[in-house]
Amino acid sequence: MIEALIFLVLTIIKIGVVVGVLLLIIAYLIWVERKVIAHMQVRLGPMRVGWHGLLQPIADGLKLIFKEDIIPARASKVVFVLAPVIATVPALMAIAVIPFGDTISIFGKSIDMVITDVNIGILFILAVTSVGVYGVILGGWSSNNKYSLLGALRSSAQMISYELSLGLSLIGVIMISQSLSLVDIVDSQAKYWFVILQPLGFLIYAISAIAETNRCPFDLPEAETELVAGFHTEYSSMKFALFFMAEYANIITVSAVAVTFFFGGWRGPYLPPVVWFLIKMALCIFFFIWLRSTYPRFRYDQLMKFGWKILLPVALLNILITGLVIILL
Amino acid sequence: MLISYLPILILLLVVMGFAISNIIISALIGRHKPTAEKLSPYECGVEPIGSARERFSVKFYIIAMMFVIFDIEVVFLYPWAVAYKSLALFGLIEMAIFIIILLVGYVYIWKRGGFEWE
């Protein structure tokens, strides 16, 4: 009974800390992105609110809460209100199975630095994040706006197309580690990182992850020159903020999965594991922002052709090569 | 083993509470001055022409169907990948046959122009 109570309290503390840190990272990620892109374009970015604009996320949040909450007259109201929730909830949930540190012991009780170690961890992440596409398509459809509908259709077609190669790119790692649990996958990288054994798999993962999160150069759903703002054209106030949060939470999730699968997770010398995990994740996220300020946007037919005709066969080839190498060794 | 899913349930409740309370708070404290123009669909300031509930390209349906077919393939590959080292050559040949059957369909879609967008 006492055991169960301790387990419950520990879980709630862990969830509180992880969700709190996640939301803080999301808030400051927006500031980091604006700053990094500004400096890459020889501008200063936000400077007014706080030292070098450090309080900008708080100001933005307050502004969005006090904004008028518009529900268009011709929208399907229930779906319109639910869509941002459907987009945000899975995006914030995927973090549950990602290990961010080694097991530590406090007062003789060992605590895993992961909310829960499910033995099908990566399937859970793929399943939960693919629910996010419903938020996008329901949001776009219920707005009853042509731009929103077109943006939502494009976005969902893109997301489901690249989900295939995303799923296939991780199979090589699973064949080596023989487990779907993310804790086991980090453990099997004690000697070397899987990016060395699976360079092609990592490349495919990186490309499909960028496409999955609708980021530049795959940001067609928000191609503002043709679609205004894509599926969230009609959204305002906190509903818009929730879509925004979902996008950044997805970036954090795919970066965390990349670190866990290909860069040895929290493993690293000298510094504490949690610090290593955060450093590696920050570098992945920086790569996302760097891409955005460097590359122009794809054309839609190029995007779909690339996903189906190149990425999918190459991902299957990667599995075949991995399979042959495992047998020969 | 089922106990390891309890934290996920708690997390679901926490995150849903966060998202829903955000919407409720902003609906309560935001200003409300709706006008007919404000509530009309945004079409770059021009009077909206027709409804958005129109037919759209059949291409999107085809993409969705192809996704279902190939996603099942991916789902089959996951348990296979976990057990791969014990299956060894037998596993590789078995999966190769399964994927070749799927690839026949893939080549057919390619030849019929299923991946082309004009």
Short mmCIF file of C-alpha atoms in Angstrom, two decimals, chain A residues 11 15 19 23 65-74 76 81 85 89 92-93 96 116 118 120 124 126 141-142 144-147 149 153 157 160-161 163-164 167-168 171 174-176 178 180 228 234 237-238 242 245 300-301 304-305 308-309 312-313 316 319 323-324 326-327, chain B residues 1 3-8 10-12 14-16 18-20 22-23 25-27 29-34 38-44 48-53 56 60 63-64 66-67 70-71 73-74 77-78 80-82 84-85 88-89 92 99 103 106 110 115-117:
data_model
loop_
_atom_site.label_atom_id
_atom_site.label_comp_id
_atom_site.label_asym_id
_atom_site.label_seq_id
_atom_site.Cartn_x
_atom_site.Cartn_y
_atom_site.Cartn_z
CA THR A 11 4.85 9.79 -10.81
CA ILE A 15 4.91 14.56 -14.58
CA VAL A 19 5.45 19.12 -18.23
CA LEU A 23 6.21 24.26 -21.44
CA ILE A 65 -4.83 35.42 -23.43
CA PHE A 66 -6.42 38.89 -23.53
CA LYS A 67 -7.09 38.79 -27.28
CA GLU A 68 -10.63 38.45 -28.59
CA ASP A 69 -11.60 34.82 -29.13
CA ILE A 70 -13.21 34.76 -32.58
CA ILE A 71 -15.32 31.80 -33.73
CA PRO A 72 -16.36 32.42 -37.35
CA ALA A 73 -20.12 32.47 -37.91
CA ARG A 74 -20.08 29.69 -40.49
CA SER A 76 -18.60 24.06 -37.11
CA VAL A 81 -13.02 24.52 -30.41
CA VAL A 85 -6.96 20.53 -28.00
CA VAL A 89 -2.60 16.96 -26.21
CA LEU A 92 2.69 17.14 -25.20
CA MET A 93 2.10 13.45 -24.36
CA ALA A 96 6.20 10.39 -21.53
CA THR A 116 7.25 5.63 -17.57
CA VAL A 118 6.69 1.26 -21.52
CA ILE A 120 6.65 -0.61 -26.65
CA PHE A 124 3.60 4.68 -28.32
CA LEU A 126 4.49 7.03 -33.28
CA TRP A 141 -12.14 21.79 -42.19
CA SER A 142 -14.24 23.24 -39.37
CA ASN A 144 -15.15 26.77 -43.29
CA ASN A 145 -12.49 28.85 -44.99
CA LYS A 146 -10.95 27.93 -48.33
CA TYR A 147 -7.39 28.66 -47.30
CA LEU A 149 -9.22 23.67 -45.97
CA LEU A 153 -5.50 18.90 -46.84
CA ALA A 157 -1.32 14.46 -47.02
CA ILE A 160 0.89 10.80 -43.62
CA SER A 161 3.26 10.46 -46.58
CA GLU A 163 5.14 9.16 -41.55
CA LEU A 164 5.91 6.01 -43.57
CA GLY A 167 8.57 4.73 -39.19
CA LEU A 168 10.81 2.77 -41.58
CA ILE A 171 13.53 -0.04 -37.85
CA ILE A 174 15.40 -1.61 -33.52
CA MET A 175 16.95 -4.53 -35.43
CA ILE A 176 20.28 -3.80 -33.71
CA GLN A 178 16.22 -5.78 -30.30
CA LEU A 180 11.12 -1.12 -28.64
CA VAL A 228 -2.35 33.06 -45.82
CA GLU A 234 -9.27 31.56 -38.68
CA SER A 237 -6.32 34.08 -29.08
CA MET A 238 -5.36 31.01 -27.02
CA LEU A 242 -2.29 25.99 -28.68
CA MET A 245 2.57 25.14 -28.85
CA TYR A 300 4.13 20.60 -53.50
CA ASP A 301 4.55 18.11 -56.38
CA MET A 304 5.15 14.37 -52.66
CA LYS A 305 7.37 12.86 -55.38
CA TRP A 308 7.06 8.49 -52.21
CA LYS A 309 9.59 7.89 -54.99
CA LEU A 312 10.32 5.29 -49.18
CA PRO A 313 12.45 2.97 -51.38
CA LEU A 316 13.34 -0.07 -47.37
CA ILE A 319 16.40 -2.15 -43.75
CA GLY A 323 19.45 -7.16 -42.29
CA LEU A 324 22.23 -8.47 -44.54
CA ILE A 326 23.53 -8.45 -39.19
CA ILE A 327 23.46 -11.92 -40.78
CA MET B 1 3.20 -4.57 -16.67
CA ILE B 3 0.91 -0.46 -14.20
CA SER B 4 3.46 1.25 -16.48
CA TYR B 5 0.56 2.76 -18.44
CA LEU B 6 -0.91 4.49 -15.37
CA PRO B 7 1.53 7.45 -15.60
CA ILE B 8 0.45 7.93 -19.22
CA ILE B 10 -2.27 10.75 -15.45
CA LEU B 11 -0.24 12.70 -18.02
CA LEU B 12 -3.21 12.63 -20.42
CA VAL B 14 -2.88 16.81 -16.83
CA VAL B 15 -2.27 17.84 -20.45
CA MET B 16 -5.97 17.84 -21.34
CA PHE B 18 -4.00 22.38 -19.34
CA ALA B 19 -5.29 22.69 -22.92
CA ILE B 20 -8.97 23.00 -22.02
CA ASN B 22 -6.32 27.64 -21.57
CA ILE B 23 -9.27 27.87 -23.95
CA ILE B 25 -9.63 31.24 -19.53
CA SER B 26 -9.07 33.10 -22.77
CA ALA B 27 -12.78 32.83 -23.62
CA ILE B 29 -11.21 37.19 -19.98
CA GLY B 30 -10.86 38.11 -23.64
CA ARG B 31 -13.02 40.92 -25.04
CA HIS B 32 -16.13 40.10 -27.04
CA LYS B 33 -17.34 42.57 -29.65
CA PRO B 34 -18.47 40.42 -32.58
CA LYS B 38 -15.38 40.02 -38.13
CA LEU B 39 -17.15 36.65 -38.10
CA SER B 40 -17.11 36.14 -41.86
CA PRO B 41 -14.49 33.77 -43.34
CA TYR B 42 -11.20 35.47 -44.19
CA GLU B 43 -10.73 35.85 -47.92
CA CYS B 44 -8.16 38.64 -48.16
CA PRO B 48 -16.38 35.48 -49.54
CA ILE B 49 -17.37 33.68 -52.76
CA GLY B 50 -19.37 30.50 -52.18
CA SER B 51 -18.74 27.96 -49.44
CA ALA B 52 -15.49 26.24 -48.51
CA ARG B 53 -17.31 22.91 -48.35
CA PHE B 56 -11.39 18.66 -53.63
CA PHE B 60 -5.80 13.22 -51.53
CA ILE B 63 -2.67 9.27 -50.91
CA ALA B 64 -4.76 8.27 -47.89
CA MET B 66 -1.74 4.26 -50.18
CA PHE B 67 -0.83 5.40 -46.67
CA PHE B 70 2.11 0.94 -46.59
CA ASP B 71 1.58 1.83 -42.95
CA GLU B 73 3.65 -2.86 -43.81
CA VAL B 74 5.54 -0.64 -41.37
CA LEU B 77 8.07 -4.65 -39.66
CA TYR B 78 8.24 -3.53 -36.01
CA TRP B 80 9.83 -8.52 -36.97
CA ALA B 81 12.69 -6.09 -36.27
CA VAL B 82 12.63 -6.89 -32.53
CA TYR B 84 15.24 -10.28 -36.17
CA LYS B 85 18.47 -11.56 -34.58
CA ALA B 88 18.25 -14.51 -38.93
CA LEU B 89 18.25 -15.59 -42.60
CA LEU B 92 15.10 -11.89 -43.90
CA ILE B 99 7.80 -6.71 -49.19
CA LEU B 103 6.48 -3.61 -54.11
CA TYR B 106 4.12 0.07 -55.49
CA TRP B 110 4.28 4.42 -59.92
CA PHE B 115 2.77 9.74 -57.38
CA GLU B 116 2.48 12.51 -59.98
CA TRP B 117 0.94 15.89 -59.13
#
